[in-house]
Short mmCIF file of C-alpha atoms and ligand atoms in Angstrom, two decimals:
data_model
loop_
_atom_site.label_atom_id
_atom_site.label_comp_id
_atom_site.label_asym_id
_atom_site.label_seq_id
_atom_site.Cartn_x
_atom_site.Cartn_y
_atom_site.Cartn_z
CA MET A 411 43.82 7.44 10.02
CA ASP A 412 42.24 6.63 13.37
CA HIS A 413 38.61 7.43 12.68
CA ASN A 414 37.70 7.93 16.34
CA HIS A 415 40.22 10.65 16.98
CA ILE A 416 39.31 12.98 14.16
CA ASN A 417 37.13 15.95 14.90
CA PRO A 418 34.20 15.56 12.45
CA PHE A 419 34.61 19.21 11.45
CA ASP A 420 38.05 18.26 10.09
CA GLY A 421 36.91 15.04 8.37
CA ASN A 422 37.73 14.78 4.67
CA LEU A 423 35.71 12.96 2.01
CA GLU A 424 37.27 9.61 2.95
CA TYR A 425 36.36 10.17 6.58
CA TRP A 426 32.72 10.71 5.66
CA ILE A 427 32.61 7.71 3.34
CA GLU A 428 33.97 5.63 6.25
CA GLU A 429 31.39 7.18 8.55
CA GLY A 430 28.73 6.26 6.01
CA LYS A 431 29.89 2.63 6.06
CA ARG A 432 29.55 2.56 9.85
CA MET A 433 26.05 3.99 9.64
CA THR A 434 25.08 1.38 7.04
CA ALA A 435 26.54 -1.45 9.13
CA ASP A 436 24.62 -0.18 12.17
CA ARG A 437 21.41 -0.15 10.12
CA GLN A 438 22.10 -3.69 8.91
CA ARG A 439 22.56 -4.83 12.52
CA ARG A 440 19.22 -3.29 13.46
CA ILE A 441 17.49 -4.93 10.50
CA ALA A 442 18.99 -8.32 11.43
CA ARG A 443 17.75 -7.87 15.00
CA ALA A 444 14.24 -6.96 13.87
CA ARG A 445 14.14 -9.97 11.55
CA ARG A 446 14.34 -12.24 14.58
CA TRP A 447 11.19 -10.68 16.03
CA LYS A 448 7.55 -11.49 15.42
CA PHE A 449 5.34 -9.16 13.37
CA ASP A 450 3.89 -7.24 16.33
CA THR A 451 7.29 -6.62 17.91
CA THR A 452 8.64 -5.36 14.59
CA ALA A 453 5.63 -3.07 14.15
CA VAL A 454 6.10 -1.63 17.65
CA HIS A 455 9.89 -1.13 17.55
CA GLY A 456 11.05 -1.05 13.92
CA LEU A 457 14.70 -0.05 13.87
CA TYR A 458 14.45 2.43 16.76
CA ASP A 459 15.86 1.53 20.19
CA ALA A 460 17.06 2.92 23.53
CA LYS A 461 20.58 3.40 22.21
CA GLU A 462 19.40 5.60 19.38
CA ALA A 463 17.01 7.42 21.71
CA LEU A 464 19.81 8.23 24.15
CA GLU A 465 22.55 9.02 21.66
CA ARG A 466 20.56 11.06 19.18
CA ASN A 467 17.12 11.96 20.49
CA ASN A 468 17.38 13.24 24.09
CA GLY A 469 16.12 9.90 25.36
CA SER A 470 12.74 10.18 23.63
CA ILE A 471 11.15 6.71 23.72
CA MET A 472 8.96 7.61 20.74
CA GLU A 473 10.45 8.38 17.34
CA PRO A 474 10.57 12.18 17.10
CA VAL A 475 8.92 14.33 14.47
CA TYR A 476 11.78 16.14 12.74
CA LEU A 477 10.06 19.37 11.80
CA SER A 478 12.89 20.65 9.71
CA THR A 479 13.31 21.29 6.02
CA ALA A 480 16.99 20.45 5.91
CA GLN A 481 20.01 18.90 7.58
CA VAL A 482 23.18 20.80 8.59
CA TYR A 483 26.59 19.39 7.55
CA HIS A 484 29.84 19.58 9.53
CA ASN A 485 31.84 20.74 6.54
CA SER A 486 32.03 20.73 2.75
CA ALA A 487 33.39 17.16 2.69
CA GLU A 488 30.30 15.81 4.46
CA LEU A 489 28.02 17.86 2.19
CA GLU A 490 29.82 16.45 -0.84
CA ALA A 491 29.64 12.85 0.41
CA GLY A 492 26.00 13.24 1.35
CA LEU A 493 24.76 14.84 -1.84
CA ALA A 494 26.66 12.37 -3.99
CA TYR A 495 24.81 9.60 -2.06
CA LEU A 496 28.19 8.27 -0.87
CA MET A 497 26.89 8.10 2.71
CA PRO A 498 23.42 7.86 4.28
CA ASN A 499 22.06 11.34 4.94
CA TRP A 500 18.70 12.98 4.65
CA CYS A 501 19.68 16.36 3.26
CA TYR A 502 16.31 17.95 2.48
CA THR A 503 12.80 16.86 3.51
CA ARG A 504 11.53 16.64 -0.08
CA ILE A 505 14.01 13.75 -0.52
CA ALA A 506 14.17 12.21 2.95
CA ASN A 507 13.64 12.92 6.63
CA PRO A 508 14.56 10.91 9.75
CA SER A 509 10.88 10.66 10.81
CA ASN A 510 9.89 9.29 7.40
CA TYR A 511 12.83 6.89 7.61
CA PHE A 512 11.40 5.31 10.79
CA LEU A 513 8.10 4.67 8.99
CA GLU A 514 9.83 3.38 5.84
CA GLU A 515 12.10 0.95 7.64
CA THR A 516 9.25 -0.48 9.70
CA THR A 517 7.07 -0.91 6.61
CA ALA A 518 9.85 -2.63 4.63
CA LEU A 519 10.24 -5.11 7.50
CA LEU A 520 6.49 -5.79 7.71
CA GLU A 521 5.97 -6.20 3.94
CA SER A 522 8.89 -8.66 3.79
CA TYR A 523 8.06 -10.33 7.10
CA GLY A 524 8.65 -14.07 7.05
CA THR A 525 9.87 -14.07 3.44
CA GLY A 526 13.63 -13.95 3.93
CA LEU A 527 13.61 -11.22 1.25
CA GLU A 528 15.35 -7.91 1.59
CA ALA A 529 13.07 -4.99 0.81
CA SER A 530 13.16 -1.22 0.98
CA CYS A 531 10.38 1.32 1.24
CA LEU A 532 9.61 4.88 0.21
CA ALA A 533 6.94 6.95 1.98
CA THR A 534 5.00 9.35 -0.26
CA GLY A 535 2.41 12.07 0.23
CA SER A 536 -0.56 9.87 -0.75
CA GLY A 537 -1.48 6.42 -2.00
CA MET A 538 -1.97 7.88 -5.48
CA SER A 539 1.56 9.30 -5.50
CA ALA A 540 2.90 5.91 -4.35
CA ILE A 541 1.17 4.32 -7.36
CA ARG A 542 2.54 6.95 -9.71
CA THR A 543 6.05 6.65 -8.28
CA ALA A 544 5.87 2.85 -8.52
CA THR A 545 4.67 2.74 -12.13
CA GLU A 546 6.01 5.75 -14.05
CA PRO A 547 9.67 4.61 -14.20
CA PHE A 548 8.57 1.64 -16.35
CA LEU A 549 6.82 3.89 -18.87
CA VAL A 550 9.84 5.65 -20.37
CA LEU A 551 9.46 6.45 -24.05
CA ASP A 552 11.68 4.48 -26.41
CA ASP A 553 11.17 4.41 -30.19
CA LYS A 554 13.01 1.12 -30.45
CA LEU A 555 10.44 -0.66 -28.29
CA PRO A 556 6.85 -1.67 -29.21
CA PRO A 557 4.05 0.76 -28.25
CA ILE A 558 3.49 0.84 -24.50
CA ASN A 559 0.67 -1.03 -22.81
CA ILE A 560 -0.23 -1.64 -19.17
CA VAL A 561 -2.06 -4.78 -18.05
CA THR A 562 -4.15 -4.24 -14.93
CA THR A 563 -7.14 -5.59 -13.07
CA ALA A 564 -10.24 -3.67 -14.19
CA LYS A 565 -11.53 -3.69 -10.65
CA VAL A 566 -9.35 -1.02 -9.10
CA TYR A 567 -9.78 1.96 -6.83
CA GLY A 568 -11.50 4.86 -8.65
CA GLY A 569 -8.40 7.09 -8.39
CA THR A 570 -6.21 4.37 -9.86
CA PHE A 571 -8.68 3.91 -12.71
CA GLN A 572 -8.44 7.63 -13.46
CA GLN A 573 -4.64 7.70 -13.17
CA PHE A 574 -4.31 4.85 -15.67
CA ALA A 575 -7.25 5.61 -17.99
CA VAL A 576 -6.98 9.40 -18.18
CA ARG A 577 -3.47 10.43 -17.16
CA ARG A 578 -1.64 7.55 -18.87
CA GLY A 579 -4.22 6.55 -21.47
CA VAL A 580 -5.94 9.70 -22.74
CA GLU A 581 -3.18 12.22 -22.02
CA GLN A 582 -0.15 10.10 -22.90
CA GLY A 583 -1.60 7.67 -25.43
CA MET A 584 -0.66 4.51 -23.60
CA GLU A 585 -2.87 1.48 -24.04
CA ILE A 586 -4.53 0.27 -20.85
CA ARG A 587 -5.52 -3.40 -21.06
CA TRP A 588 -8.14 -4.05 -18.41
CA VAL A 589 -8.34 -7.61 -17.11
CA LYS A 590 -12.07 -8.06 -16.57
CA GLU A 591 -12.09 -11.49 -14.96
CA SER A 592 -9.07 -11.23 -12.72
CA THR A 593 -9.38 -14.85 -11.58
CA ASP A 594 -9.05 -16.02 -15.20
CA LEU A 595 -5.33 -16.65 -15.83
CA GLU A 596 -6.01 -17.09 -19.56
CA GLU A 597 -7.19 -13.51 -19.80
CA TRP A 598 -3.97 -12.27 -18.14
CA ARG A 599 -1.94 -14.47 -20.49
CA ARG A 600 -3.74 -13.13 -23.58
CA LYS A 601 -3.20 -9.51 -22.59
CA ILE A 602 0.50 -9.51 -21.61
CA ASP A 603 2.91 -9.11 -24.55
CA GLU A 604 6.20 -7.51 -25.63
CA GLY A 605 4.74 -4.03 -25.25
CA THR A 606 3.61 -4.55 -21.65
CA ARG A 607 5.75 -2.54 -19.25
CA PHE A 608 4.29 -3.79 -15.98
CA VAL A 609 1.41 -5.87 -14.66
CA TYR A 610 -0.77 -4.34 -11.97
CA GLY A 611 -3.37 -5.70 -9.60
CA GLU A 612 -5.35 -4.70 -6.56
CA PHE A 613 -5.66 -7.38 -3.88
CA PRO A 614 -8.46 -7.26 -2.81
CA SER A 615 -9.97 -4.59 -5.03
CA ASN A 616 -11.76 -1.57 -3.64
CA PRO A 617 -14.77 -1.72 -3.43
CA SER A 618 -15.76 -5.01 -5.07
CA VAL A 619 -13.25 -7.12 -3.04
CA GLU A 620 -12.11 -8.96 -6.18
CA LEU A 621 -8.99 -11.15 -6.03
CA PHE A 622 -6.42 -12.62 -8.39
CA ASP A 623 -3.80 -15.36 -8.14
CA ILE A 624 -0.76 -13.30 -7.14
CA GLU A 625 1.77 -16.11 -7.55
CA GLU A 626 0.57 -17.22 -10.99
CA VAL A 627 0.22 -13.66 -12.33
CA ALA A 628 3.75 -12.88 -11.05
CA LYS A 629 5.01 -15.87 -13.06
CA LEU A 630 3.24 -14.65 -16.20
CA ALA A 631 4.76 -11.17 -15.77
CA HIS A 632 8.24 -12.52 -15.08
CA ALA A 633 8.11 -14.71 -18.18
CA PHE A 634 8.00 -11.41 -20.13
CA GLY A 635 10.71 -9.85 -17.97
CA ILE A 636 8.35 -7.33 -16.40
CA PRO A 637 7.38 -6.61 -12.78
CA LEU A 638 4.14 -7.31 -10.94
CA ILE A 639 2.99 -4.33 -8.89
CA VAL A 640 0.31 -5.01 -6.28
CA ASP A 641 -1.85 -2.57 -4.33
CA SER A 642 -2.74 -4.46 -1.16
CA THR A 643 -4.21 -1.54 0.78
CA CYS A 644 -7.34 -3.49 1.69
CA ALA A 645 -5.45 -6.55 2.98
CA SER A 646 -2.39 -4.86 4.54
CA PRO A 647 0.70 -6.91 5.48
CA ALA A 648 -1.19 -8.17 8.55
CA LEU A 649 -3.14 -10.46 6.18
CA THR A 650 -1.27 -10.61 2.86
CA ARG A 651 2.34 -9.94 1.91
CA PRO A 652 2.45 -9.97 -1.92
CA LEU A 653 6.28 -9.92 -2.01
CA GLN A 654 6.18 -13.41 -0.53
CA TRP A 655 4.25 -14.61 -3.60
CA GLY A 656 6.51 -13.10 -6.21
CA ALA A 657 5.27 -9.50 -6.51
CA ASP A 658 8.08 -7.04 -7.18
CA ILE A 659 6.57 -3.89 -5.74
CA VAL A 660 3.75 -3.36 -3.22
CA VAL A 661 1.91 -0.08 -2.79
CA GLN A 662 -0.25 0.89 0.15
CA SER A 663 -2.53 3.80 0.69
CA ALA A 664 -1.33 4.34 4.26
CA SER A 665 -4.28 6.71 4.62
CA LYS A 666 -6.38 3.58 5.22
CA VAL A 667 -5.83 0.82 7.78
CA PHE A 668 -2.14 1.63 8.30
CA SER A 669 -3.41 4.71 10.12
CA SER A 670 -6.93 3.87 11.21
CA ASN A 671 -7.21 6.99 13.35
CA GLY A 672 -7.77 8.97 10.18
CA THR A 673 -5.54 11.99 10.59
CA THR A 674 -3.24 11.59 7.59
CA ILE A 675 -3.05 10.99 3.85
CA ALA A 676 0.07 8.96 3.06
CA GLY A 677 1.39 6.33 0.67
CA LEU A 678 4.02 3.61 0.89
CA LEU A 679 5.90 1.87 -1.89
CA THR A 680 7.89 -1.22 -0.91
CA ALA A 681 10.07 -3.11 -3.37
CA ARG A 682 12.04 -6.29 -3.09
CA LYS A 683 15.72 -6.12 -4.00
CA ASP A 684 16.42 -7.09 -7.63
CA ILE A 685 13.03 -6.63 -9.23
CA VAL A 686 12.31 -8.10 -12.65
CA SER A 687 12.25 -5.44 -15.38
CA ARG A 688 13.37 -5.04 -18.97
CA ILE A 689 13.33 -1.26 -18.49
CA GLY A 690 15.73 0.79 -16.40
CA CYS A 691 19.29 0.86 -15.14
CA GLU A 692 20.90 -1.71 -12.84
CA GLU A 693 20.62 0.66 -9.88
CA MET A 694 16.84 0.94 -10.44
CA LYS A 695 16.36 -2.82 -10.64
CA GLY A 696 18.70 -3.54 -7.71
CA ASP A 697 16.92 -1.35 -5.14
CA PHE A 698 13.87 0.24 -6.72
CA ALA A 699 12.51 2.10 -3.66
CA THR A 700 15.86 3.72 -2.83
CA TRP A 701 16.53 4.56 -6.47
CA ALA A 702 13.06 6.11 -6.77
CA LYS A 703 13.71 8.20 -3.67
CA PHE A 704 17.06 9.48 -4.98
CA TRP A 705 15.88 10.31 -8.50
CA PRO A 706 12.25 10.54 -9.77
CA PHE A 707 10.67 11.08 -6.34
CA ARG A 708 13.18 13.83 -5.62
CA ASP A 709 12.47 15.46 -8.98
CA ASN A 710 8.67 15.08 -8.94
CA GLY A 711 8.32 16.06 -5.30
CA PRO A 712 5.39 14.10 -3.77
CA ALA A 713 6.98 14.06 -0.31
CA LEU A 714 5.17 13.10 2.90
CA HIS A 715 5.25 15.59 5.76
CA PRO A 716 7.27 14.21 8.74
CA MET A 717 4.30 14.81 11.04
CA GLY A 718 2.22 12.55 8.81
CA ALA A 719 4.98 9.94 8.87
CA ILE A 720 4.97 9.73 12.68
CA LEU A 721 1.16 9.81 12.93
CA THR A 722 1.09 6.88 10.49
CA LEU A 723 3.87 5.03 12.31
CA ASN A 724 2.08 5.39 15.64
CA ASP A 725 -0.98 3.66 14.23
CA LEU A 726 1.00 1.09 12.31
CA ARG A 727 2.32 -0.32 15.60
CA THR A 728 -1.10 -1.89 16.28
CA LEU A 729 -1.90 -2.92 12.70
CA ARG A 730 -2.16 -6.65 13.38
CA SER A 731 -4.54 -6.43 16.33
CA ARG A 732 -6.74 -3.88 14.55
CA MET A 733 -6.91 -5.98 11.40
CA ALA A 734 -7.82 -8.99 13.53
CA GLN A 735 -10.65 -7.26 15.37
CA MET A 736 -12.00 -5.45 12.32
CA SER A 737 -11.93 -8.63 10.22
CA ARG A 738 -13.70 -10.71 12.88
CA THR A 739 -16.36 -8.02 13.21
CA ALA A 740 -16.72 -7.81 9.41
CA MET A 741 -17.40 -11.56 9.31
CA GLU A 742 -20.16 -11.16 11.91
CA VAL A 743 -21.68 -8.25 10.02
CA VAL A 744 -21.52 -10.22 6.75
CA SER A 745 -23.27 -13.23 8.28
CA TRP A 746 -26.05 -11.00 9.50
CA LEU A 747 -26.37 -9.06 6.22
CA GLN A 748 -26.76 -12.30 4.25
CA GLU A 749 -30.00 -13.00 6.10
CA GLN A 750 -31.58 -9.66 5.25
CA PRO A 751 -34.25 -9.62 2.50
CA GLN A 752 -33.37 -6.04 1.41
CA VAL A 753 -29.84 -7.16 0.54
CA GLU A 754 -29.49 -8.79 -2.87
CA GLU A 755 -25.86 -9.81 -2.56
CA VAL A 756 -22.99 -9.54 -0.08
CA HIS A 757 -19.46 -9.44 -1.51
CA TYR A 758 -16.83 -10.63 0.94
CA PRO A 759 -13.81 -12.88 0.31
CA GLY A 760 -14.42 -14.70 3.59
CA LEU A 761 -17.73 -16.17 2.42
CA GLU A 762 -17.57 -19.79 1.33
CA SER A 763 -20.04 -18.89 -1.40
CA TYR A 764 -17.70 -16.16 -2.65
CA HIS A 765 -16.55 -17.07 -6.17
CA ALA A 766 -12.83 -16.72 -5.40
CA HIS A 767 -12.90 -18.01 -1.85
CA ASP A 768 -10.10 -20.48 -2.66
CA LEU A 769 -7.80 -17.55 -3.51
CA ALA A 770 -8.82 -15.76 -0.33
CA ARG A 771 -7.94 -18.87 1.68
CA ARG A 772 -4.62 -19.16 -0.07
CA TYR A 773 -3.48 -15.57 0.29
CA MET A 774 -5.22 -14.14 3.36
CA GLN A 775 -4.41 -15.22 6.89
CA LEU A 776 -3.70 -13.32 10.08
CA VAL A 777 0.09 -13.15 10.32
CA ASP A 778 1.66 -15.20 13.15
CA SER A 779 -1.58 -17.12 13.58
CA GLU A 780 -3.56 -19.97 12.06
CA GLU A 781 -6.66 -17.79 11.93
CA ARG A 782 -8.21 -17.19 8.50
CA LEU A 783 -9.35 -13.58 8.32
CA TYR A 784 -10.49 -11.60 5.30
CA GLY A 785 -10.34 -7.92 6.10
CA TYR A 786 -12.62 -5.07 7.09
CA MET A 787 -14.14 -4.22 3.72
CA LEU A 788 -17.31 -5.63 2.27
CA ALA A 789 -19.76 -4.51 -0.36
CA ILE A 790 -23.50 -5.07 -0.56
CA ASP A 791 -25.91 -4.68 -3.44
CA ILE A 792 -29.20 -3.38 -2.12
CA ARG A 793 -32.22 -4.97 -3.82
CA GLU A 794 -33.74 -2.50 -6.31
CA ARG A 795 -36.67 -2.63 -8.74
CA ASN A 796 -34.23 -2.75 -11.67
CA HIS A 797 -30.48 -2.46 -12.32
CA GLU A 798 -30.52 1.27 -13.11
CA ASP A 799 -32.27 2.14 -9.89
CA SER A 800 -30.64 3.29 -6.63
CA THR A 801 -33.74 4.43 -4.68
CA ASN A 802 -33.51 1.78 -1.98
CA ALA A 803 -29.75 2.08 -1.61
CA ARG A 804 -30.12 5.81 -1.06
CA LYS A 805 -32.91 5.30 1.50
CA PHE A 806 -30.72 2.85 3.40
CA TYR A 807 -27.68 5.08 3.13
CA ASP A 808 -29.44 8.24 4.25
CA ALA A 809 -30.83 6.48 7.31
CA LEU A 810 -27.44 5.43 8.72
CA GLU A 811 -26.77 6.97 12.11
CA LEU A 812 -23.71 5.46 13.79
CA THR A 813 -22.07 4.66 10.46
CA TYR A 814 -20.46 7.62 8.72
CA ARG A 815 -21.45 8.54 5.18
CA ALA A 816 -18.02 9.24 3.70
CA THR A 817 -15.60 8.09 1.01
CA ASP A 818 -13.15 6.52 3.38
CA LEU A 819 -12.12 3.10 4.60
CA GLY A 820 -9.84 1.23 6.96
CA ARG A 821 -11.06 3.61 9.60
CA ILE A 822 -11.49 2.93 13.32
CA LYS A 823 -15.05 4.20 12.77
CA THR A 824 -17.41 2.28 10.50
CA VAL A 825 -17.85 4.15 7.22
CA ALA A 826 -20.16 3.47 4.28
CA THR A 827 -19.89 4.73 0.70
CA LEU A 828 -22.31 4.65 -2.23
CA ASN A 829 -19.68 4.04 -4.88
CA SER A 830 -21.60 4.85 -8.05
CA ILE A 831 -22.02 8.46 -6.94
CA SER A 832 -18.67 8.88 -5.15
CA THR A 833 -15.45 6.93 -5.67
CA HIS A 834 -16.56 5.66 -9.09
CA GLN A 835 -18.60 8.65 -10.21
CA GLN A 836 -16.10 10.11 -12.71
CA GLN A 837 -15.46 7.00 -14.73
CA GLY A 838 -18.97 6.78 -16.24
CA GLU A 839 -21.29 3.86 -16.93
CA GLU A 840 -18.78 1.81 -18.86
CA GLY A 841 -16.04 2.25 -16.27
CA ARG A 842 -18.44 1.32 -13.49
CA ALA A 843 -19.54 -1.77 -15.37
CA LEU A 844 -15.86 -2.76 -15.69
CA ALA A 845 -15.47 -2.35 -11.96
CA SER A 846 -18.78 -4.18 -11.21
CA ILE A 847 -20.26 -1.13 -9.51
CA LYS A 848 -24.05 -1.15 -9.58
CA PRO A 849 -26.17 1.91 -8.70
CA GLY A 850 -27.12 0.14 -5.48
CA THR A 851 -23.62 -0.98 -4.48
CA CYS A 852 -22.69 0.16 -0.99
CA ARG A 853 -19.22 -0.39 0.38
CA ILE A 854 -18.96 -0.81 4.12
CA SER A 855 -15.65 -0.48 5.93
CA VAL A 856 -16.11 -2.09 9.31
CA GLY A 857 -14.49 -0.28 12.23
CA MET A 858 -13.59 -1.11 15.82
CA GLU A 859 -17.04 -0.58 17.39
CA ASP A 860 -18.80 -3.51 19.03
CA PRO A 861 -20.36 -5.70 16.30
CA ALA A 862 -23.78 -5.55 17.97
CA ASP A 863 -23.87 -1.75 17.65
CA ILE A 864 -22.81 -1.83 14.01
CA ILE A 865 -25.48 -4.41 13.19
CA ALA A 866 -28.13 -2.43 15.09
CA ASP A 867 -27.34 0.63 12.99
CA LEU A 868 -27.51 -1.32 9.72
CA GLU A 869 -30.77 -2.89 10.85
CA GLN A 870 -32.51 0.41 11.50
CA ALA A 871 -31.19 1.79 8.19
CA LEU A 872 -32.45 -1.23 6.20
CA ALA A 873 -35.81 -0.75 7.88
CA ALA A 874 -36.05 2.67 6.20
CA ILE A 875 -36.35 1.05 2.74
C1 PLP B 1844 -7.57 5.01 -1.07
C2 PLP B 1844 -6.90 4.08 -1.99
C3 PLP B 1844 -5.88 4.52 -2.84
C4 PLP B 1844 -5.46 5.97 -2.91
O1 PLP B 1844 -4.81 6.36 -1.74
P1 PLP B 1844 -4.79 7.89 -1.19
O2 PLP B 1844 -3.96 7.77 0.02
O3 PLP B 1844 -6.18 8.29 -0.97
O4 PLP B 1844 -4.12 8.68 -2.26
C5 PLP B 1844 -5.27 3.59 -3.66
N1 PLP B 1844 -5.64 2.30 -3.65
C6 PLP B 1844 -6.62 1.84 -2.84
C7 PLP B 1844 -6.98 0.40 -2.87
C8 PLP B 1844 -7.29 2.71 -1.99
O5 PLP B 1844 -8.26 2.25 -1.20
#
């Protein structure tokens, strides 16, 4: 049949499968085009172009927000082809949405930038739901397999600690093996075994900016036929692309530097094609993010609102330049803080004195540049009378004026958090010790203000001690 001369309302199943192939080929062409661009160009344009704007979106130069729960089909044949996943379609906004698709495609390109790898991405309603969606499929119960364990860096975001320790550990009886010295490969090696379903690490960790050797840990995981999942929220693909170093899946809390303007909670899960896993069907291993979208994500329902997808995408376009400015400012702030007598220790991967500076140098660099940059997040330990005390830290914190007191980071505005009473409050003494959180630990997320103004604010706050 001559495809072009059939009225779509008359198209049969074959017609729609053919139409699906055309749509897929068009997408492949757009991906190939974007792969010839630099990082910034990819972030600005993604897969969207003038042709798509004119043919499908009334000429809108910006990707539209599709505020619609569902898609209409020409006829039953298209509905059948679409719902059987025989052709690309978005169907229902809990599963997919064209606005979310623009964000997902751009993210997949940025996370795989310069690697030659094919990747796909799934946008979720929060960073926590991205972590859950990325990890849960590996935790299926199977009596024939050894008891389940998870090997993960102990220094993780407070929410991640709770998700693993309480939701997986306490409620589901899974063993969580915390890697305390994440730079010690021997410790990783000792903890991974036949029962390990996946290996997980935060790079760098929030808030203690701890690192691990992504490439070597990926090798250890792969030797057991299991995936390495990395949360690189605090580095972002502008500095670190874990897929390049062997990670199978990357998660981002897009609520952070992906969308510095701070309007939206969102998560992103990006997987390379053909991940390593002993668990799961071929479809899951072949294209994890797409499989997750079609099955568990659809069934569990942590969808991202299309408005949130476009708000995130609009910020993502300038990710590289924001990361550059924020990281340069952070370095200036760090240099100044190191000189201050009220500050016992400054934790920042960019410091030569930082214990894992070699790993920072290896894995963090401004994309499309020779410049070594280390991100916007730093932590300081305020000098106290003893290690149970937080009097001085609280005096400093309460005196901040320009800097916001909030549990937030990656923001265009500088934000500071006292972690022991906020992000890491629920996990108790022992959990905080695991994460190296002292009562006087203060995390500072450096924003886009002029460095002199940030330093002036910190100076007047330190003077309050
Ligand atoms: C904030 C954060 C998360 C959780 O993301 P939400 O979008 O808040 O759900 C996960 N990991 C890291 C490193 C974070 O900073």
